[in-house]
GROMACS .gro file of C-alpha atoms in nm:
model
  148
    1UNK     CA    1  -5.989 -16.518 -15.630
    2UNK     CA    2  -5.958 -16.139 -15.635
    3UNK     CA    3  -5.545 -16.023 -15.611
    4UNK     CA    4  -5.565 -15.929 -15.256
    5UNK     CA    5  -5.681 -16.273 -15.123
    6UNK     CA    6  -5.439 -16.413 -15.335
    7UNK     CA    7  -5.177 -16.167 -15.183
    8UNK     CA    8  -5.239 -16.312 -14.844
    9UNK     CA    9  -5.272 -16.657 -14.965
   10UNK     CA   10  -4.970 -16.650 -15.122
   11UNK     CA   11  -4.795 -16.475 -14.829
   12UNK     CA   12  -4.931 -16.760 -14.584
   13UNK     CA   13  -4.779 -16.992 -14.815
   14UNK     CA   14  -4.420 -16.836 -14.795
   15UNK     CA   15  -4.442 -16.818 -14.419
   16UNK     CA   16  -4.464 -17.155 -14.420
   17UNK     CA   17  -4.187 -17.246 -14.682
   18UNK     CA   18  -3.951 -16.947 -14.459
   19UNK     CA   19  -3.878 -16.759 -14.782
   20UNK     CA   20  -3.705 -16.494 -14.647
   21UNK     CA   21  -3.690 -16.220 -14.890
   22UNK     CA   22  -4.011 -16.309 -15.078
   23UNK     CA   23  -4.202 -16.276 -14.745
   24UNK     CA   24  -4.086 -15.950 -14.674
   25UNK     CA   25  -4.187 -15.828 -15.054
   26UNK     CA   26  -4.495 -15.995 -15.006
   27UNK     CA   27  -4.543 -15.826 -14.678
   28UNK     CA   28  -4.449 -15.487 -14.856
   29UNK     CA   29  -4.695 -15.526 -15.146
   30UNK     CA   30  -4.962 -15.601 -14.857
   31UNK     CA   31  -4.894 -15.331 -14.703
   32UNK     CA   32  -4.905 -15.089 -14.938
   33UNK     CA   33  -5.238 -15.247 -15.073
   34UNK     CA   34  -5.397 -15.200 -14.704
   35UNK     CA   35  -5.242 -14.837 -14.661
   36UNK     CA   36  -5.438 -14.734 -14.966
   37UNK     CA   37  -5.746 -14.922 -14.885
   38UNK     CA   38  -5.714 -14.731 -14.549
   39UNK     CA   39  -5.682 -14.459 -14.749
   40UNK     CA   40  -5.953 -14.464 -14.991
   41UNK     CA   41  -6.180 -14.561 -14.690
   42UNK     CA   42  -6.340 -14.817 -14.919
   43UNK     CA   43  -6.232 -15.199 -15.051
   44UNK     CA   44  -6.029 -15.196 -15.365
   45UNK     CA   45  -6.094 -15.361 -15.681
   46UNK     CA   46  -5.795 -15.547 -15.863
   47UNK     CA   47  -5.764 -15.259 -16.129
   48UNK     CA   48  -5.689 -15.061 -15.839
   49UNK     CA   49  -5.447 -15.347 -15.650
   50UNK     CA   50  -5.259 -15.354 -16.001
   51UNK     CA   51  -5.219 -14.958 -15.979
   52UNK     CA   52  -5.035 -15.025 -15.576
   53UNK     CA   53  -4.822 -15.280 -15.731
   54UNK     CA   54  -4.735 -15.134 -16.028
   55UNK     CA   55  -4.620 -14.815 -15.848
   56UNK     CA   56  -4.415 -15.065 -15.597
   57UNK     CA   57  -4.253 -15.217 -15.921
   58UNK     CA   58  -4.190 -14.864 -16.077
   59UNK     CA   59  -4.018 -14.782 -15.710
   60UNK     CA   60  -3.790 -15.098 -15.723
   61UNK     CA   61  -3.632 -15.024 -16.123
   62UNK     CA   62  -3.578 -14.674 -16.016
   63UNK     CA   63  -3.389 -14.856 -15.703
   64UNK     CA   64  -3.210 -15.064 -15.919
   65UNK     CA   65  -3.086 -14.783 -16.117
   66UNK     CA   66  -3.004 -14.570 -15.886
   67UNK     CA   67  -2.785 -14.871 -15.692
   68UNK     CA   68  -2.624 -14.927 -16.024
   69UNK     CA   69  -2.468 -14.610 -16.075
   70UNK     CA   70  -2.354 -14.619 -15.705
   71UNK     CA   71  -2.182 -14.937 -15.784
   72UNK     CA   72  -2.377 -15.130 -15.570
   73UNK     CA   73  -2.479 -15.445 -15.693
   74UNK     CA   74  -2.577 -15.655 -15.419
   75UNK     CA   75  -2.877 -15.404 -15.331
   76UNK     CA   76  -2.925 -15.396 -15.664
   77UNK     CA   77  -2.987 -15.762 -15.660
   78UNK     CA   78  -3.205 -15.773 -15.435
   79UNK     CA   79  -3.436 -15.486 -15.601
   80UNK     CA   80  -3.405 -15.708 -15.868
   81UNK     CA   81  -3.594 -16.015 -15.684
   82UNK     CA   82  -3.840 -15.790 -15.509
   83UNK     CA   83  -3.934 -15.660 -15.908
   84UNK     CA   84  -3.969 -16.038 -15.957
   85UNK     CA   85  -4.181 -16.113 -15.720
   86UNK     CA   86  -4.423 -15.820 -15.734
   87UNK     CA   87  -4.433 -15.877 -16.096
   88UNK     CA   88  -4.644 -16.191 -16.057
   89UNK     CA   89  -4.949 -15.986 -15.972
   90UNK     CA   90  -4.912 -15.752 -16.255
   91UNK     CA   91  -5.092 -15.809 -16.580
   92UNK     CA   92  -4.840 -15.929 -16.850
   93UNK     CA   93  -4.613 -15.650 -16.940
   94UNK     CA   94  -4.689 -15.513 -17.330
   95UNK     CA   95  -4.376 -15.562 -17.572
   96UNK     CA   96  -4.193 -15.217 -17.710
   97UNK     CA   97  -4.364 -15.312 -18.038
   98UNK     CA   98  -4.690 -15.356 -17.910
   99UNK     CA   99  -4.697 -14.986 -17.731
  100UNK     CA  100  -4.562 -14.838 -18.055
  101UNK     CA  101  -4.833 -15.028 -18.268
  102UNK     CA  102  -5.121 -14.886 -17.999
  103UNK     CA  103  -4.917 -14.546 -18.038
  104UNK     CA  104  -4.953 -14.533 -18.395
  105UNK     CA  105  -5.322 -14.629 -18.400
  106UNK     CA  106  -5.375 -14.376 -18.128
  107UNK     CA  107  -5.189 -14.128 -18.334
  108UNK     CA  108  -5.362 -14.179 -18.687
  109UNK     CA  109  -5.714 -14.192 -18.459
  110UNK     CA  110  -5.654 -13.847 -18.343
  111UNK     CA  111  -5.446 -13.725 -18.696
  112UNK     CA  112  -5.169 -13.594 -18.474
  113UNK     CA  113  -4.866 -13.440 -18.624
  114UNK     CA  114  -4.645 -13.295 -18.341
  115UNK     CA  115  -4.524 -13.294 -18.027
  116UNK     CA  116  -4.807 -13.026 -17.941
  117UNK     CA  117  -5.059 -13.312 -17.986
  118UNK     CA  118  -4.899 -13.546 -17.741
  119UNK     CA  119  -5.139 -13.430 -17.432
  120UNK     CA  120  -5.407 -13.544 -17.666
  121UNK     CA  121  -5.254 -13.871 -17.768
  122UNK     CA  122  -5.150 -13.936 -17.394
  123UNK     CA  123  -5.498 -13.899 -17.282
  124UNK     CA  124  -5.670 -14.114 -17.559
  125UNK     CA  125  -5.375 -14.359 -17.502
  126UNK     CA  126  -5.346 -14.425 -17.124
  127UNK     CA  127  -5.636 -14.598 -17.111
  128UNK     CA  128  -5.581 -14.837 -17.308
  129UNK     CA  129  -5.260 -14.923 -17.188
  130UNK     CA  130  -5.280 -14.858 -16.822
  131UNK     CA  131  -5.131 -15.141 -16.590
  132UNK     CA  132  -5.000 -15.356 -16.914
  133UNK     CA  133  -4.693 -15.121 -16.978
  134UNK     CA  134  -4.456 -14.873 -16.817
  135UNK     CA  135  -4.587 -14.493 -16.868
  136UNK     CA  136  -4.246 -14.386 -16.876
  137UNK     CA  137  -4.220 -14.625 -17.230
  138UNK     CA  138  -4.484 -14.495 -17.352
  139UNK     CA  139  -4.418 -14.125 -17.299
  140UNK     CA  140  -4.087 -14.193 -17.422
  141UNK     CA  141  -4.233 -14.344 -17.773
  142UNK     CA  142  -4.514 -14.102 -17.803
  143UNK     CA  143  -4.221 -13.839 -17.798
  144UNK     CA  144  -4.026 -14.020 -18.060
  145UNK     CA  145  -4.323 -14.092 -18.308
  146UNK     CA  146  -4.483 -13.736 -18.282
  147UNK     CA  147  -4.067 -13.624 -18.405
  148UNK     CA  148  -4.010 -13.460 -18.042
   0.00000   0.00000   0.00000
């Protein structure tokens, strides 16, 4: 079952249980997945499914930030149970310790020393990592290992 058919399964299911707020994330993520497929003018595979939904979940912790520092934390709530639910779909989520392991490898692979290396550690990294952690993470570590 490919992650689009189990999209709409999943979102025929809730219909039918009257799930309120995961039906409209559900309908969200489907949407998005469909606007891209018109988009591309061609089906999409799942790596490409996990890209829409990763960008949706990306969307909803910037949300949740952004609704914490306006001391607002019943839309933060919600934003919070939309992330949960779209986060089913996704690929299991590296640990911090995992992405600076990778980093590390990636780092000694390419004998980096400084930040003016970090384009080529980024590009030999991404790969690797792409859909199973945040970018923003790993940016963020791949600055602190290369010392800024």
């Amino acid at each position: 079952m490919t992650l689009q058919e189990r999209l709409a399964a999943d979102l025929k299911e809730t219909m039918k249980s009257g799930d309120k707020v995961r039906l409209g994330t559900l309908r969200l993520a489907k949407a998005a997945v469909q606007n891209a497929e018109i988009a591309k003018r061609q089906p999409l595979d799942d790596a490409d499914v996990i890209e829409i939904l990763s960008k949706e979940a990306r969307q909803r912790r910037e949300s949740i930030a952004e609704y914490r520092n306006a001391n607002r934390p019943d839309a933060a709530a919600k934003e919070e149970t939309e992330l949960a639910i779209i986060m089913e779909y996704l690929p299991q989520q590296m640990s911090q310790e995992e992405i600076q392991a990778i980093v590390q490898q990636v780092i000694t692979e390419t004998e980096s020393v400084g930040p003016k290396d970090k384009g080529k550690v980024m590009s030999r990294l991404m790969p690797q990592v792409k859909g199973k952690a945040d970018g923003q993470l790993v940016n963020q570590i791949v600055t602190q290992l290369l010392g800024n």
